[in-house]
mmCIF file with all atom_site columns, C-alpha atoms in Angstrom:
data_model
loop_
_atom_site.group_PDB
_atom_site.id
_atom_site.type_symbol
_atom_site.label_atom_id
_atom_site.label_alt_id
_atom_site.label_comp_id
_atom_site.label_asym_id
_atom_site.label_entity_id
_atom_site.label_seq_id
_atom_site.pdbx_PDB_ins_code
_atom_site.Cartn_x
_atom_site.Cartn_y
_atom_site.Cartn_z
_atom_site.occupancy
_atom_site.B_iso_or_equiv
_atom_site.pdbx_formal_charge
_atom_site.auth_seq_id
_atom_site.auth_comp_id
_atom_site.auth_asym_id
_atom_site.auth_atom_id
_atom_site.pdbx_PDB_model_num
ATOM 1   C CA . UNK O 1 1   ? 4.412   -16.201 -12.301 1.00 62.00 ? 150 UNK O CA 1
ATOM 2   C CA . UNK O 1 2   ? 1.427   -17.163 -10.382 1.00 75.00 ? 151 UNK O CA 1
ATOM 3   C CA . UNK O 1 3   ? 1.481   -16.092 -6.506  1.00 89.00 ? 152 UNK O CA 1
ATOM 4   C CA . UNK O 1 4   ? -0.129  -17.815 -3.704  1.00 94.00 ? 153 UNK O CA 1
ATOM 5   C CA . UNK O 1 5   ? -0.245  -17.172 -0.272  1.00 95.00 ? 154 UNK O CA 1
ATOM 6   C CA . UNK O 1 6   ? -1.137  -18.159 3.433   1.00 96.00 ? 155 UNK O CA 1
ATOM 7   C CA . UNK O 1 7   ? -1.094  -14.957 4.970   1.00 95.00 ? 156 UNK O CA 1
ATOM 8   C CA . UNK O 1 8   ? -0.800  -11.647 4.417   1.00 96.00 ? 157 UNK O CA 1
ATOM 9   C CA . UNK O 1 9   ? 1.147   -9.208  6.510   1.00 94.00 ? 158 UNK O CA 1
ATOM 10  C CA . UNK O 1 10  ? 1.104   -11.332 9.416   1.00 95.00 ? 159 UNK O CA 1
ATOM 11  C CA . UNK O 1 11  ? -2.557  -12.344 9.253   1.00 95.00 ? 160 UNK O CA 1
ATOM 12  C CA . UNK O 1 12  ? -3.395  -16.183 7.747   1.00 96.00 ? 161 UNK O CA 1
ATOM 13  C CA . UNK O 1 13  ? -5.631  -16.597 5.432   1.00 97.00 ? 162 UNK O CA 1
ATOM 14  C CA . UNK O 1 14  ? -8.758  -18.881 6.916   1.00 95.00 ? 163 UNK O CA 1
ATOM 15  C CA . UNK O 1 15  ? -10.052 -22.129 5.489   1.00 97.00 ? 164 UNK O CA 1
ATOM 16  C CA . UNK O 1 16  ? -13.295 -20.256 5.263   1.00 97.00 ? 165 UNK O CA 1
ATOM 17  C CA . UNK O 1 17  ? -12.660 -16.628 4.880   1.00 97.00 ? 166 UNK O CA 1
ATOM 18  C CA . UNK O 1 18  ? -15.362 -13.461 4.960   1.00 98.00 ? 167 UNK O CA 1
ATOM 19  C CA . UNK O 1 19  ? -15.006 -11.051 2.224   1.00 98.00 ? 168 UNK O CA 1
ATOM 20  C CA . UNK O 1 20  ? -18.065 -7.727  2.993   1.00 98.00 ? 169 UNK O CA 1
ATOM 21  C CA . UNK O 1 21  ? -17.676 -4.800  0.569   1.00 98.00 ? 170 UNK O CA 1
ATOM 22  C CA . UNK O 1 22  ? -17.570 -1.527  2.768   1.00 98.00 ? 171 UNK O CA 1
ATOM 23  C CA . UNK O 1 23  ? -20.875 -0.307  3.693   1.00 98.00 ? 172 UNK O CA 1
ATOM 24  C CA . UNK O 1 24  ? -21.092 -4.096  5.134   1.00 98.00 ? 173 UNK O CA 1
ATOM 25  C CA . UNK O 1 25  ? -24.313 -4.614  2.849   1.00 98.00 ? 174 UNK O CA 1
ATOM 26  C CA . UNK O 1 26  ? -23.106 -7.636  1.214   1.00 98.00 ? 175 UNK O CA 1
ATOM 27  C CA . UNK O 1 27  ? -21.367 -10.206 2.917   1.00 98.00 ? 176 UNK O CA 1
ATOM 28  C CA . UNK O 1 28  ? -19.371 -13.362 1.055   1.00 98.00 ? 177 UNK O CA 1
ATOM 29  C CA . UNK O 1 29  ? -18.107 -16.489 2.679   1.00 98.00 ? 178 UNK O CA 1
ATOM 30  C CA . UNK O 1 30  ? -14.842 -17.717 0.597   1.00 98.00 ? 179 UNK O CA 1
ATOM 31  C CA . UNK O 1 31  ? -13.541 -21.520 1.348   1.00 98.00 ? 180 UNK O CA 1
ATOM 32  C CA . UNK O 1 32  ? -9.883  -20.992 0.735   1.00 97.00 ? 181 UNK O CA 1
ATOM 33  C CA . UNK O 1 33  ? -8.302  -23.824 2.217   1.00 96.00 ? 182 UNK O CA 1
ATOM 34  C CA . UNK O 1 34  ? -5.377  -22.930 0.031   1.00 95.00 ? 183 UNK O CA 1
ATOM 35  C CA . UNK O 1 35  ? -5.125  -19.393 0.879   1.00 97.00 ? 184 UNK O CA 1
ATOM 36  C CA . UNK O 1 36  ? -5.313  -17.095 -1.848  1.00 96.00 ? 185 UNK O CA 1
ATOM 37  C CA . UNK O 1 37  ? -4.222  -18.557 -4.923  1.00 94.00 ? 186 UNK O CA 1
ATOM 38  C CA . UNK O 1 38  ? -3.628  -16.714 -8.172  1.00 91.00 ? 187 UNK O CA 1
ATOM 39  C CA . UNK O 1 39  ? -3.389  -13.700 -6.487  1.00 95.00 ? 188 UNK O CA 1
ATOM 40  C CA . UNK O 1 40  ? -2.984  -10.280 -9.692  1.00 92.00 ? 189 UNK O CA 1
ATOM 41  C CA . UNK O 1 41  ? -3.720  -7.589  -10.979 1.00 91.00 ? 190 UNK O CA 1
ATOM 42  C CA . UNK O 1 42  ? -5.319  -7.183  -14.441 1.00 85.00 ? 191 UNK O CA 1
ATOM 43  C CA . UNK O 1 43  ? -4.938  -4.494  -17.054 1.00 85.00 ? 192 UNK O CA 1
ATOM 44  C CA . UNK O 1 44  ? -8.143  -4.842  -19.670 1.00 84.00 ? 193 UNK O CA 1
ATOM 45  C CA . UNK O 1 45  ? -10.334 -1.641  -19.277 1.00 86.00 ? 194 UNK O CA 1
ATOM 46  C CA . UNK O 1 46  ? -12.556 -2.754  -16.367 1.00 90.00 ? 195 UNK O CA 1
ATOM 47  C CA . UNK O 1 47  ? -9.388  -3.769  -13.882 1.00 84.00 ? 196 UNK O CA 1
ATOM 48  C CA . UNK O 1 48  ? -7.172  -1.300  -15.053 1.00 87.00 ? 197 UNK O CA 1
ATOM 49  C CA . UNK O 1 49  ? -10.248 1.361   -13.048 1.00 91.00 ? 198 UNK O CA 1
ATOM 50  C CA . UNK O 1 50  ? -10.748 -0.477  -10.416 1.00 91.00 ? 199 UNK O CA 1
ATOM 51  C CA . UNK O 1 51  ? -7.176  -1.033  -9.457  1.00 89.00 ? 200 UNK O CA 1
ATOM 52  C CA . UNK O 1 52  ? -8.186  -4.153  -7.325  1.00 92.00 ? 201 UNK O CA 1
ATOM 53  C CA . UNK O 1 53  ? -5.719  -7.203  -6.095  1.00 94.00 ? 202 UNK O CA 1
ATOM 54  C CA . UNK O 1 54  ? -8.028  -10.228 -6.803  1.00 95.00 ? 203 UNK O CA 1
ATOM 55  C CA . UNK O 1 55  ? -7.840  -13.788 -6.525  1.00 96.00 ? 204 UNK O CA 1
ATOM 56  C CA . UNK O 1 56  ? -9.277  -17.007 -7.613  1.00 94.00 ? 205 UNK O CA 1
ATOM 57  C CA . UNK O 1 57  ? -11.831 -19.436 -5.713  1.00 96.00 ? 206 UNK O CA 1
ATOM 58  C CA . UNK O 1 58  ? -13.751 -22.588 -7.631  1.00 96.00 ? 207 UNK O CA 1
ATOM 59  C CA . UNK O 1 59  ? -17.468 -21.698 -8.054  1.00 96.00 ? 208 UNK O CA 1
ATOM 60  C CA . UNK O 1 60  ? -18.483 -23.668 -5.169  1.00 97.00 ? 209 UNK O CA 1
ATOM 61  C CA . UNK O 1 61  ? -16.327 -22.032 -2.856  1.00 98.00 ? 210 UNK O CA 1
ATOM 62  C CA . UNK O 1 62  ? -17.821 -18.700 -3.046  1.00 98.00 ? 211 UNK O CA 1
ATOM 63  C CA . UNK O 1 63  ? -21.300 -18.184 -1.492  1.00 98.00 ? 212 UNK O CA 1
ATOM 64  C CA . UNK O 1 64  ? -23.399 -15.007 -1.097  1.00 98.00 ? 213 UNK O CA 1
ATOM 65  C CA . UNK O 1 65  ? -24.154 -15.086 2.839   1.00 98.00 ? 214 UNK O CA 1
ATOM 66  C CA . UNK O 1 66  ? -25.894 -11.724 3.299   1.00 98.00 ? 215 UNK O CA 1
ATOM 67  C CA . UNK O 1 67  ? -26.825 -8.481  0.394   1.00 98.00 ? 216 UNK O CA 1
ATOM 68  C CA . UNK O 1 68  ? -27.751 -10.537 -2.564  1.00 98.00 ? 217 UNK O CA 1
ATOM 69  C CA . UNK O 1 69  ? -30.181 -8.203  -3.433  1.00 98.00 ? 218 UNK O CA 1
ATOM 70  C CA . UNK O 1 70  ? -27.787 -5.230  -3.111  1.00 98.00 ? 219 UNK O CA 1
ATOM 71  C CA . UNK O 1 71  ? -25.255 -6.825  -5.404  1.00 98.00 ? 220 UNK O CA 1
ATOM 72  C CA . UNK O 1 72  ? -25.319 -5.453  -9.030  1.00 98.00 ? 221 UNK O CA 1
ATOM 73  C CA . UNK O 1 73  ? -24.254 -7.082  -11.777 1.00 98.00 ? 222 UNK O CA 1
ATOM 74  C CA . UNK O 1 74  ? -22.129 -5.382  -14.926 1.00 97.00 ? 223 UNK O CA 1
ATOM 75  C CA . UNK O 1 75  ? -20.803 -6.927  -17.803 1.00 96.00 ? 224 UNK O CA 1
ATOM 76  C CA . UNK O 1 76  ? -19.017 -5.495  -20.857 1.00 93.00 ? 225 UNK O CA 1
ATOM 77  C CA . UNK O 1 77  ? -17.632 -6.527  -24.142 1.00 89.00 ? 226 UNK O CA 1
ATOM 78  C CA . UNK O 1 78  ? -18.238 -10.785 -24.566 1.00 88.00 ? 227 UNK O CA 1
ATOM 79  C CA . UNK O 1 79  ? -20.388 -10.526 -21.710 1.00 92.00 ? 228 UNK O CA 1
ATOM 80  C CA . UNK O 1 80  ? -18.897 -13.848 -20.620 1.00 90.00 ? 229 UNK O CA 1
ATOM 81  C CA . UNK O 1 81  ? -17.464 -12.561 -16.989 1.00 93.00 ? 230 UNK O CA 1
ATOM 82  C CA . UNK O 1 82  ? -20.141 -10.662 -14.654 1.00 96.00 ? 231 UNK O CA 1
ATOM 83  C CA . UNK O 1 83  ? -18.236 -8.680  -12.283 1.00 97.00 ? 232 UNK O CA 1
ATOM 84  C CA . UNK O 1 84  ? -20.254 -7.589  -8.731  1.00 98.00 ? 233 UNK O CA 1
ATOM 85  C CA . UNK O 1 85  ? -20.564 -4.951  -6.583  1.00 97.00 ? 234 UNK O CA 1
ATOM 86  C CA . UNK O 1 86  ? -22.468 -3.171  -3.986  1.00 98.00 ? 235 UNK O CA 1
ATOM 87  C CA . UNK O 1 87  ? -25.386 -0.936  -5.109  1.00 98.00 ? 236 UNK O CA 1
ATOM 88  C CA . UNK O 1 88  ? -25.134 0.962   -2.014  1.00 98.00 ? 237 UNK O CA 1
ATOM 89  C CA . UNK O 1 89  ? -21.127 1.693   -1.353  1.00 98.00 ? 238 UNK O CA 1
ATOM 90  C CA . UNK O 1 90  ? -19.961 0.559   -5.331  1.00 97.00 ? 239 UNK O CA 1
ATOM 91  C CA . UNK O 1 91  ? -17.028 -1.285  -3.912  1.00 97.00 ? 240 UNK O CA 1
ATOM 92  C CA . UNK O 1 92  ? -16.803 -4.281  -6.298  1.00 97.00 ? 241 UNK O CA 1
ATOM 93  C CA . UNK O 1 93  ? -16.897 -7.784  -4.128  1.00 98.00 ? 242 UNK O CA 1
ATOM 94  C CA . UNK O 1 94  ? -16.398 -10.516 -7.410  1.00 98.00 ? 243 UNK O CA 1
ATOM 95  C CA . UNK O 1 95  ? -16.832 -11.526 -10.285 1.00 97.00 ? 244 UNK O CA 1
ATOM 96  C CA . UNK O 1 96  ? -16.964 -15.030 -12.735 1.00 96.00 ? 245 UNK O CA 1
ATOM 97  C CA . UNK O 1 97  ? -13.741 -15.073 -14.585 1.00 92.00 ? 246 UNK O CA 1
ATOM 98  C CA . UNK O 1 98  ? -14.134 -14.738 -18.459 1.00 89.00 ? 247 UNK O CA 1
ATOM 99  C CA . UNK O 1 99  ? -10.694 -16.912 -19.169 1.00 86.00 ? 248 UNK O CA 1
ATOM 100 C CA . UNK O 1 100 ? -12.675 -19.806 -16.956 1.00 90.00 ? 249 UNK O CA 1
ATOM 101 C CA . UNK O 1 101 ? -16.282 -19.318 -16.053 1.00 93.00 ? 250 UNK O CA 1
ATOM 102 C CA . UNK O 1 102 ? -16.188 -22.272 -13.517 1.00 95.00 ? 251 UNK O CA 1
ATOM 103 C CA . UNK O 1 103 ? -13.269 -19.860 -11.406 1.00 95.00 ? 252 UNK O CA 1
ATOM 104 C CA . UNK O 1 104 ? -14.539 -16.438 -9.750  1.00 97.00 ? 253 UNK O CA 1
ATOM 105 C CA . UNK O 1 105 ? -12.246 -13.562 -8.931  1.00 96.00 ? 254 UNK O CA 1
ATOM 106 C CA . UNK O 1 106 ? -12.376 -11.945 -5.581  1.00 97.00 ? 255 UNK O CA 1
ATOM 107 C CA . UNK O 1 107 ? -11.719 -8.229  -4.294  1.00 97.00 ? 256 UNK O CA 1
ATOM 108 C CA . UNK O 1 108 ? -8.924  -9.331  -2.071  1.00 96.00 ? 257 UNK O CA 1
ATOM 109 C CA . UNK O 1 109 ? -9.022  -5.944  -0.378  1.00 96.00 ? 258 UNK O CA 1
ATOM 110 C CA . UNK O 1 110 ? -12.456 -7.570  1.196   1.00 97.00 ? 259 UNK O CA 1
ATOM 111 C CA . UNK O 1 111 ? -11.145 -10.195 3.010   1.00 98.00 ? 260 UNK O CA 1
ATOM 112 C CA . UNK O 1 112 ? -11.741 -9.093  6.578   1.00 97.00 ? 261 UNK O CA 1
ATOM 113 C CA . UNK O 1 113 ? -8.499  -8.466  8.038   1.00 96.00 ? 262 UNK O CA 1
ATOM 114 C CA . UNK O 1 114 ? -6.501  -8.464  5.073   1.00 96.00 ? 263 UNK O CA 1
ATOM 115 C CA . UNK O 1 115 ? -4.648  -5.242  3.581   1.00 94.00 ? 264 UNK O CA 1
ATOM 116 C CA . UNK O 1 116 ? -3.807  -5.630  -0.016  1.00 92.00 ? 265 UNK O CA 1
ATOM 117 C CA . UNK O 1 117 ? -1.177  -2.810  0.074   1.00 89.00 ? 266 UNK O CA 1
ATOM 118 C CA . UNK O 1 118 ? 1.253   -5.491  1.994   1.00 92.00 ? 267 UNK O CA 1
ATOM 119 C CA . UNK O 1 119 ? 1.131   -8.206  -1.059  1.00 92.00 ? 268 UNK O CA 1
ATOM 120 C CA . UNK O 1 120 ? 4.266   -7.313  -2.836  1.00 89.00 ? 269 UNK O CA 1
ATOM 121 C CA . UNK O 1 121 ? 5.085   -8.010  -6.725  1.00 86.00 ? 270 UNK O CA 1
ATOM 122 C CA . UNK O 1 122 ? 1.611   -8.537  -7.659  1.00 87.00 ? 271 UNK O CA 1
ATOM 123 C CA . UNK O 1 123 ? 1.645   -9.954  -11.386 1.00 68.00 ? 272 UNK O CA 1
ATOM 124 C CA . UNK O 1 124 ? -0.332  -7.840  -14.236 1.00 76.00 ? 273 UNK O CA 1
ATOM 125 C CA . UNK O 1 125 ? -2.300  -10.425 -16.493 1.00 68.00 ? 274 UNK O CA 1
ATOM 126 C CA . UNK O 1 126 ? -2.729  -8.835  -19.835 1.00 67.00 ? 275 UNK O CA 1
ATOM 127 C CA . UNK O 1 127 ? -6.689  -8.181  -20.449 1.00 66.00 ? 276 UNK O CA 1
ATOM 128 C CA . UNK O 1 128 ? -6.120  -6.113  -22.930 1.00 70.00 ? 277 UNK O CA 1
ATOM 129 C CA . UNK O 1 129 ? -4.953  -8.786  -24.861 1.00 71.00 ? 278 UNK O CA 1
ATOM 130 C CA . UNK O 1 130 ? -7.657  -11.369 -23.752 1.00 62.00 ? 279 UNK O CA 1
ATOM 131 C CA . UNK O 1 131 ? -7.488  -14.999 -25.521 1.00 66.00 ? 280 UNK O CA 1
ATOM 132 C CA . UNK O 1 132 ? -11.016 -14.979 -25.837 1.00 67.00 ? 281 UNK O CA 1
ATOM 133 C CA . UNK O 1 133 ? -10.703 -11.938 -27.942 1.00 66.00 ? 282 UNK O CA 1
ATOM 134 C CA . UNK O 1 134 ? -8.665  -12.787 -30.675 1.00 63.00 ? 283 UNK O CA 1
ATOM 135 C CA . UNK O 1 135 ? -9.920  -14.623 -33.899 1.00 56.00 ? 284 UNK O CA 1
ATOM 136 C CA . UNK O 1 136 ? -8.302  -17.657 -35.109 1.00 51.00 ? 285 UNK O CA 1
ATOM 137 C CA . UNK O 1 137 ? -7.375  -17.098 -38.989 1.00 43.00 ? 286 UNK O CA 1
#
């Protein structure tokens, strides 16, 4: 069950929305003129770690405005996604989603103003099991 939303614990969620990681380095304008949409959790190897609340934005609707060159990129197993984060603070910002590499997932716990801890019943989307993983026989 797929959760969407227009605000978060009393704050709305902007058209266009800035996401920074925490040192402030990078900086990431978001056009969410839907709010956050598909917001989860994920339990493959990576998310599971990180423990972040993301959501999903199309590719255009994500640009870097400030700390390009103070993102790093990593990328695991298929190497399809490439998941971001800060070089100076490590707090991951994004990433382009393996399942659909047109979609990137974003750190909700970025958005200025916006505390993840007051989304309730976040859904768990099983990475572990990935699609892209298994081998049709």
């Amino acid at each position: 069950m797929a959760i969407n939303l227009s605000e978060v614990g009393g704050v709305r969620i902007g058209a266009k929305h800035r996401a920074t990681c925490h040192c402030g380095s990078v900086e990431i304008e978001l056009d969410l003129p839907d709010g956050l949409v598909d917001v989860r959790r994920c339990d493959c190897s990576l998310c599971r770690r990180r423990g972040a609340i993301v959501a999903s934005v199309p590719g255009a609707g994500i640009r870097i405005v400030k700390g390009e060159s103070a993102l790093k990129l990593y990328q695991f197993n298929t190497k399809t996604a490439r998941h971001y984060f800060c070089s100076n603070c490590g707090i991951y910002t994004h990433h382009q989603r393996r399942s659909n590499p047109s979609l990137y997932g974003f750190n909700v716990a970025c958005l200025e103003g916006i505390n993840p801890l007051k989304i309730d019943g976040v859904p768990v989307y099983d990475g572990v099991n990935h699609p892209a993983d298994t081998k049709n026989t």
